Amino acid sequence: MKEKEKQGRPKVYFVGAGPGDPELITVKGQRLIEDADIIIYAGSLVNPELLEGLQAVLVDSSQLSLEKTTELILQALQSGKKVIRLHSGDPSLYGAILEQMQPLEEAGVDVEVVPGVSSLFAASAALRTQLTLKGVSESLIITRPAGTTLEQDDIASLSKHGSTMAIFLGTDKIREVVKSLKLTAETPAAVIYHASWPDQKVLVGNLQNIADQVEQARISRSALILVGGVVGRTGYRRSHLYRDR
Ligand SMILES: C[S@@+](CC[C@H](N)C(=O)[O-])C[C@H]1O[C@@H](n2cnc3c(N)ncnc32)[C@H](O)[C@@H]1O
């Protein structure tokens, strides 16, 4: 749709809140939440510190159905309110935003997505590694195990590529996840809980011992599993980017 046609239409922003550290929201995201009248945020995955001191009315979306969320947004826009739908990390990863945006667009609302720092990047930063690393892995697979909202996963077949694997929504099933990976027991693996939050926990090991570590640390949610050589931070080749010129 052309910019001119959008003029005058009510607008809602889907904003990435970042992984937890309140300083990891974008400048645009921060400006929008400071200016908002109502913020519908993604429950416990959004750090309450980010929402402290804002003038907006805060609504936790974990208690709302899709229909209720749509209704709430439409009503608020009709009464001239500035509405923000705040998602954790980056909204494009496991954020289920299309099903929220489309009914709004059908109702004549203009929607803009403001990207955020995914927990994937905060997890990589916590490990002080790269997700793509010359001589180790040039590719990244982002996936999740089967669960209540997914009947079947592709973890076994995807693991055969030898790429770095970032597994979301899977720490409560860590043993099944490890079992389904077609990789050796020595393959480096890490679990990062609450990446970038003050209570961040980083567990590093391999496929042989990572499930034990996770169970001992009693981590079952809000954590990411990273698998592959990049976790080990060794065995890489120098990049041509920084060669002598
Ligand atoms: C519904 S998904 C949302 C992902 C989010 N859109 C993102 O880009 O990070 C929720 C899952 O993301 C992961 N996650 C979210 N925040 C996290 C954090 N701060 N540290 C580690 N994993 C996190 C966990 O696997 C969690 O179960």
Short mmCIF file of N, CA and C in Angstrom, two decimals, residues 6-112:
data_model
loop_
_atom_site.label_atom_id
_atom_site.label_comp_id
_atom_site.label_asym_id
_atom_site.label_seq_id
_atom_site.Cartn_x
_atom_site.Cartn_y
_atom_site.Cartn_z
N LYS A 6 -2.13 5.27 3.31
CA LYS A 6 -2.11 4.91 4.73
C LYS A 6 -2.43 6.10 5.63
N GLN A 7 -2.25 7.32 5.07
CA GLN A 7 -2.45 8.51 5.89
C GLN A 7 -3.86 8.58 6.46
N GLY A 8 -3.95 8.93 7.73
CA GLY A 8 -5.26 9.05 8.35
C GLY A 8 -5.78 7.76 8.94
N ARG A 9 -5.12 6.65 8.62
CA ARG A 9 -5.58 5.37 9.20
C ARG A 9 -4.98 5.20 10.58
N PRO A 10 -5.72 4.54 11.51
CA PRO A 10 -5.12 4.28 12.82
C PRO A 10 -3.93 3.33 12.66
N LYS A 11 -2.95 3.48 13.55
CA LYS A 11 -1.74 2.69 13.38
C LYS A 11 -1.34 2.00 14.69
N VAL A 12 -0.88 0.76 14.56
CA VAL A 12 -0.35 0.06 15.73
C VAL A 12 1.06 -0.42 15.41
N TYR A 13 1.92 -0.38 16.43
CA TYR A 13 3.30 -0.84 16.25
C TYR A 13 3.51 -2.15 16.97
N PHE A 14 4.08 -3.14 16.28
CA PHE A 14 4.53 -4.39 16.90
C PHE A 14 6.03 -4.20 17.14
N VAL A 15 6.39 -4.13 18.40
CA VAL A 15 7.77 -3.73 18.75
C VAL A 15 8.52 -4.88 19.42
N GLY A 16 9.76 -5.07 19.03
CA GLY A 16 10.62 -6.04 19.70
C GLY A 16 11.21 -5.41 20.95
N ALA A 17 10.97 -6.05 22.10
CA ALA A 17 11.43 -5.49 23.38
C ALA A 17 12.90 -5.82 23.65
N GLY A 18 13.45 -6.73 22.84
CA GLY A 18 14.81 -7.21 23.12
C GLY A 18 14.74 -8.37 24.10
N PRO A 19 15.90 -8.91 24.47
CA PRO A 19 15.95 -10.16 25.23
C PRO A 19 15.72 -10.02 26.73
N GLY A 20 15.81 -8.80 27.27
CA GLY A 20 15.62 -8.65 28.71
C GLY A 20 16.29 -7.40 29.24
N ASP A 21 17.58 -7.24 29.00
CA ASP A 21 18.28 -6.03 29.42
C ASP A 21 17.54 -4.82 28.83
N PRO A 22 17.03 -3.92 29.68
CA PRO A 22 16.24 -2.79 29.18
C PRO A 22 17.02 -1.90 28.20
N GLU A 23 18.34 -1.99 28.21
CA GLU A 23 19.12 -1.18 27.27
C GLU A 23 19.21 -1.84 25.90
N LEU A 24 18.65 -3.03 25.76
CA LEU A 24 18.73 -3.74 24.48
C LEU A 24 17.46 -3.62 23.64
N ILE A 25 16.65 -2.62 23.92
CA ILE A 25 15.55 -2.29 23.00
C ILE A 25 16.12 -1.25 22.03
N THR A 26 15.58 -1.18 20.81
CA THR A 26 16.10 -0.18 19.86
C THR A 26 15.69 1.23 20.32
N VAL A 27 16.38 2.21 19.76
CA VAL A 27 16.05 3.61 20.09
C VAL A 27 14.61 3.91 19.67
N LYS A 28 14.22 3.36 18.51
CA LYS A 28 12.85 3.59 18.01
C LYS A 28 11.83 2.93 18.94
N GLY A 29 12.13 1.70 19.36
CA GLY A 29 11.23 0.97 20.26
C GLY A 29 11.05 1.73 21.56
N GLN A 30 12.16 2.23 22.11
CA GLN A 30 12.12 2.98 23.38
C GLN A 30 11.24 4.23 23.23
N ARG A 31 11.45 4.94 22.13
CA ARG A 31 10.67 6.16 21.89
C ARG A 31 9.17 5.83 21.82
N LEU A 32 8.86 4.74 21.14
CA LEU A 32 7.45 4.36 20.97
C LEU A 32 6.81 3.96 22.30
N ILE A 33 7.54 3.19 23.13
CA ILE A 33 6.89 2.77 24.40
C ILE A 33 6.74 3.96 25.36
N GLU A 34 7.68 4.91 25.27
CA GLU A 34 7.59 6.10 26.15
C GLU A 34 6.39 6.96 25.77
N ASP A 35 6.02 6.90 24.50
CA ASP A 35 4.96 7.76 23.98
C ASP A 35 3.58 7.06 24.01
N ALA A 36 3.57 5.77 24.35
CA ALA A 36 2.33 4.97 24.21
C ALA A 36 1.30 5.27 25.29
N ASP A 37 0.02 5.03 24.93
CA ASP A 37 -1.06 5.11 25.92
C ASP A 37 -1.39 3.73 26.46
N ILE A 38 -1.20 2.71 25.62
CA ILE A 38 -1.48 1.34 26.07
C ILE A 38 -0.43 0.40 25.46
N ILE A 39 0.13 -0.45 26.31
CA ILE A 39 1.14 -1.42 25.85
C ILE A 39 0.65 -2.82 26.21
N ILE A 40 0.49 -3.63 25.18
CA ILE A 40 0.11 -5.04 25.41
C ILE A 40 1.41 -5.84 25.28
N TYR A 41 1.89 -6.36 26.38
CA TYR A 41 3.23 -6.94 26.39
C TYR A 41 3.20 -8.45 26.63
N ALA A 42 4.30 -9.09 26.18
CA ALA A 42 4.37 -10.56 26.18
C ALA A 42 4.78 -11.13 27.54
N GLY A 43 3.95 -10.92 28.54
CA GLY A 43 4.09 -11.55 29.85
C GLY A 43 5.49 -11.58 30.43
N SER A 44 5.86 -12.73 31.00
CA SER A 44 7.10 -12.83 31.78
C SER A 44 8.36 -12.71 30.92
N LEU A 45 8.22 -12.78 29.61
CA LEU A 45 9.43 -12.69 28.77
C LEU A 45 9.90 -11.25 28.57
N VAL A 46 9.05 -10.29 28.96
CA VAL A 46 9.47 -8.89 28.89
C VAL A 46 9.88 -8.46 30.30
N ASN A 47 11.10 -7.95 30.42
CA ASN A 47 11.62 -7.54 31.73
C ASN A 47 10.78 -6.38 32.29
N PRO A 48 10.19 -6.55 33.50
CA PRO A 48 9.36 -5.48 34.07
C PRO A 48 10.10 -4.15 34.18
N GLU A 49 11.43 -4.23 34.30
CA GLU A 49 12.23 -3.00 34.40
C GLU A 49 12.05 -2.09 33.18
N LEU A 50 11.84 -2.72 32.03
CA LEU A 50 11.66 -1.96 30.79
C LEU A 50 10.36 -1.15 30.84
N LEU A 51 9.39 -1.64 31.62
CA LEU A 51 8.06 -1.02 31.64
C LEU A 51 7.90 -0.03 32.80
N GLU A 52 8.88 -0.03 33.70
CA GLU A 52 8.81 0.85 34.87
C GLU A 52 8.77 2.32 34.47
N GLY A 53 7.89 3.06 35.12
CA GLY A 53 7.87 4.51 34.93
C GLY A 53 7.20 4.97 33.64
N LEU A 54 6.66 4.05 32.86
CA LEU A 54 5.99 4.47 31.62
C LEU A 54 4.60 4.98 31.96
N GLN A 55 4.12 5.94 31.14
CA GLN A 55 2.78 6.50 31.39
C GLN A 55 1.67 5.54 30.91
N ALA A 56 2.03 4.58 30.06
CA ALA A 56 1.02 3.73 29.40
C ALA A 56 0.32 2.78 30.37
N VAL A 57 -0.90 2.42 30.02
CA VAL A 57 -1.60 1.33 30.71
C VAL A 57 -0.97 0.03 30.19
N LEU A 58 -0.62 -0.88 31.12
CA LEU A 58 0.08 -2.11 30.73
C LEU A 58 -0.88 -3.30 30.78
N VAL A 59 -0.89 -4.08 29.71
CA VAL A 59 -1.76 -5.26 29.67
C VAL A 59 -0.89 -6.49 29.34
N ASP A 60 -0.94 -7.49 30.21
CA ASP A 60 -0.18 -8.72 30.00
C ASP A 60 -0.95 -9.61 29.02
N SER A 61 -0.33 -9.89 27.88
CA SER A 61 -1.05 -10.62 26.82
C SER A 61 -1.18 -12.11 27.11
N SER A 62 -0.44 -12.61 28.13
CA SER A 62 -0.48 -14.06 28.37
C SER A 62 -1.88 -14.51 28.82
N GLN A 63 -2.70 -13.57 29.27
CA GLN A 63 -4.05 -13.92 29.72
C GLN A 63 -5.10 -13.67 28.63
N LEU A 64 -4.66 -13.19 27.46
CA LEU A 64 -5.62 -12.77 26.43
C LEU A 64 -5.65 -13.73 25.24
N SER A 65 -6.84 -14.00 24.71
CA SER A 65 -6.94 -14.76 23.46
C SER A 65 -6.61 -13.82 22.30
N LEU A 66 -6.40 -14.40 21.12
CA LEU A 66 -6.12 -13.59 19.93
C LEU A 66 -7.28 -12.61 19.67
N GLU A 67 -8.50 -13.13 19.80
CA GLU A 67 -9.68 -12.29 19.54
C GLU A 67 -9.76 -11.12 20.52
N LYS A 68 -9.49 -11.43 21.79
CA LYS A 68 -9.54 -10.37 22.83
C LYS A 68 -8.46 -9.31 22.56
N THR A 69 -7.27 -9.79 22.13
CA THR A 69 -6.17 -8.85 21.85
C THR A 69 -6.57 -7.92 20.71
N THR A 70 -7.12 -8.52 19.65
CA THR A 70 -7.55 -7.72 18.48
C THR A 70 -8.59 -6.68 18.91
N GLU A 71 -9.57 -7.15 19.69
CA GLU A 71 -10.66 -6.27 20.13
C GLU A 71 -10.10 -5.10 20.95
N LEU A 72 -9.18 -5.45 21.86
CA LEU A 72 -8.59 -4.44 22.73
C LEU A 72 -7.84 -3.38 21.90
N ILE A 73 -7.07 -3.86 20.93
CA ILE A 73 -6.30 -2.93 20.09
C ILE A 73 -7.24 -2.04 19.28
N LEU A 74 -8.27 -2.66 18.69
CA LEU A 74 -9.20 -1.88 17.87
C LEU A 74 -9.94 -0.83 18.69
N GLN A 75 -10.39 -1.24 19.90
CA GLN A 75 -11.12 -0.28 20.76
C GLN A 75 -10.23 0.89 21.15
N ALA A 76 -8.98 0.55 21.52
CA ALA A 76 -8.05 1.60 21.95
C ALA A 76 -7.76 2.57 20.79
N LEU A 77 -7.57 2.01 19.60
CA LEU A 77 -7.29 2.87 18.44
C LEU A 77 -8.49 3.76 18.12
N GLN A 78 -9.70 3.17 18.26
CA GLN A 78 -10.92 3.95 17.98
C GLN A 78 -11.04 5.15 18.90
N SER A 79 -10.57 4.98 20.15
CA SER A 79 -10.67 6.12 21.06
C SER A 79 -9.42 7.00 21.00
N GLY A 80 -8.66 6.83 19.93
CA GLY A 80 -7.54 7.75 19.67
C GLY A 80 -6.27 7.45 20.45
N LYS A 81 -6.20 6.26 21.08
CA LYS A 81 -5.02 5.92 21.90
C LYS A 81 -3.86 5.43 21.04
N LYS A 82 -2.64 5.65 21.56
CA LYS A 82 -1.45 5.13 20.88
C LYS A 82 -1.16 3.74 21.45
N VAL A 83 -1.22 2.74 20.57
CA VAL A 83 -1.13 1.35 21.04
C VAL A 83 0.16 0.70 20.57
N ILE A 84 0.80 -0.01 21.52
CA ILE A 84 2.01 -0.78 21.19
C ILE A 84 1.78 -2.23 21.58
N ARG A 85 2.09 -3.12 20.65
CA ARG A 85 2.10 -4.56 20.98
C ARG A 85 3.57 -4.93 21.14
N LEU A 86 3.96 -5.24 22.38
CA LEU A 86 5.37 -5.44 22.70
C LEU A 86 5.70 -6.93 22.81
N HIS A 87 6.58 -7.39 21.93
CA HIS A 87 6.98 -8.81 21.93
C HIS A 87 8.38 -8.96 22.46
N SER A 88 8.68 -10.14 22.99
CA SER A 88 10.04 -10.35 23.50
C SER A 88 11.01 -10.57 22.34
N GLY A 89 12.27 -10.23 22.56
CA GLY A 89 13.29 -10.44 21.53
C GLY A 89 12.94 -9.72 20.26
N ASP A 90 12.98 -10.45 19.15
CA ASP A 90 12.52 -9.92 17.87
C ASP A 90 11.16 -10.55 17.57
N PRO A 91 10.19 -9.73 17.15
CA PRO A 91 8.83 -10.27 16.95
C PRO A 91 8.74 -11.35 15.88
N SER A 92 9.72 -11.43 14.99
CA SER A 92 9.59 -12.38 13.88
C SER A 92 9.95 -13.82 14.26
N LEU A 93 10.49 -14.02 15.45
CA LEU A 93 10.85 -15.38 15.86
C LEU A 93 9.87 -15.87 16.93
N TYR A 94 9.08 -16.86 16.56
CA TYR A 94 8.11 -17.48 17.47
C TYR A 94 7.23 -16.44 18.18
N GLY A 95 6.91 -15.39 17.45
CA GLY A 95 6.10 -14.33 18.04
C GLY A 95 4.64 -14.42 17.65
N ALA A 96 4.29 -15.28 16.69
CA ALA A 96 2.91 -15.41 16.20
C ALA A 96 2.29 -14.05 15.91
N ILE A 97 3.04 -13.21 15.17
CA ILE A 97 2.52 -11.86 14.94
C ILE A 97 1.61 -11.77 13.71
N LEU A 98 1.82 -12.65 12.72
CA LEU A 98 0.98 -12.53 11.51
C LEU A 98 -0.50 -12.69 11.83
N GLU A 99 -0.78 -13.69 12.68
CA GLU A 99 -2.20 -13.93 13.01
C GLU A 99 -2.79 -12.78 13.82
N GLN A 100 -1.93 -11.96 14.43
CA GLN A 100 -2.41 -10.78 15.14
C GLN A 100 -2.55 -9.60 14.18
N MET A 101 -1.59 -9.49 13.25
CA MET A 101 -1.59 -8.33 12.36
C MET A 101 -2.70 -8.39 11.32
N GLN A 102 -2.94 -9.61 10.80
CA GLN A 102 -3.89 -9.68 9.67
C GLN A 102 -5.31 -9.23 10.00
N PRO A 103 -5.90 -9.64 11.15
CA PRO A 103 -7.25 -9.12 11.43
C PRO A 103 -7.26 -7.60 11.61
N LEU A 104 -6.15 -7.07 12.10
CA LEU A 104 -6.07 -5.61 12.28
C LEU A 104 -6.02 -4.93 10.91
N GLU A 105 -5.20 -5.50 10.01
CA GLU A 105 -5.09 -4.93 8.66
C GLU A 105 -6.44 -5.01 7.95
N GLU A 106 -7.13 -6.15 8.17
CA GLU A 106 -8.46 -6.30 7.53
C GLU A 106 -9.44 -5.27 8.07
N ALA A 107 -9.22 -4.85 9.31
CA ALA A 107 -10.11 -3.84 9.92
C ALA A 107 -9.66 -2.42 9.55
N GLY A 108 -8.66 -2.32 8.66
CA GLY A 108 -8.25 -0.99 8.18
C GLY A 108 -7.15 -0.34 8.99
N VAL A 109 -6.48 -1.13 9.83
CA VAL A 109 -5.42 -0.57 10.66
C VAL A 109 -4.08 -0.68 9.93
N ASP A 110 -3.27 0.35 10.05
CA ASP A 110 -1.91 0.33 9.51
C ASP A 110 -1.00 -0.30 10.57
N VAL A 111 -0.18 -1.27 10.16
CA VAL A 111 0.67 -1.99 11.13
C VAL A 111 2.13 -1.80 10.75
N GLU A 112 2.95 -1.46 11.75
CA GLU A 112 4.40 -1.39 11.50
C GLU A 112 5.12 -2.29 12.50
#
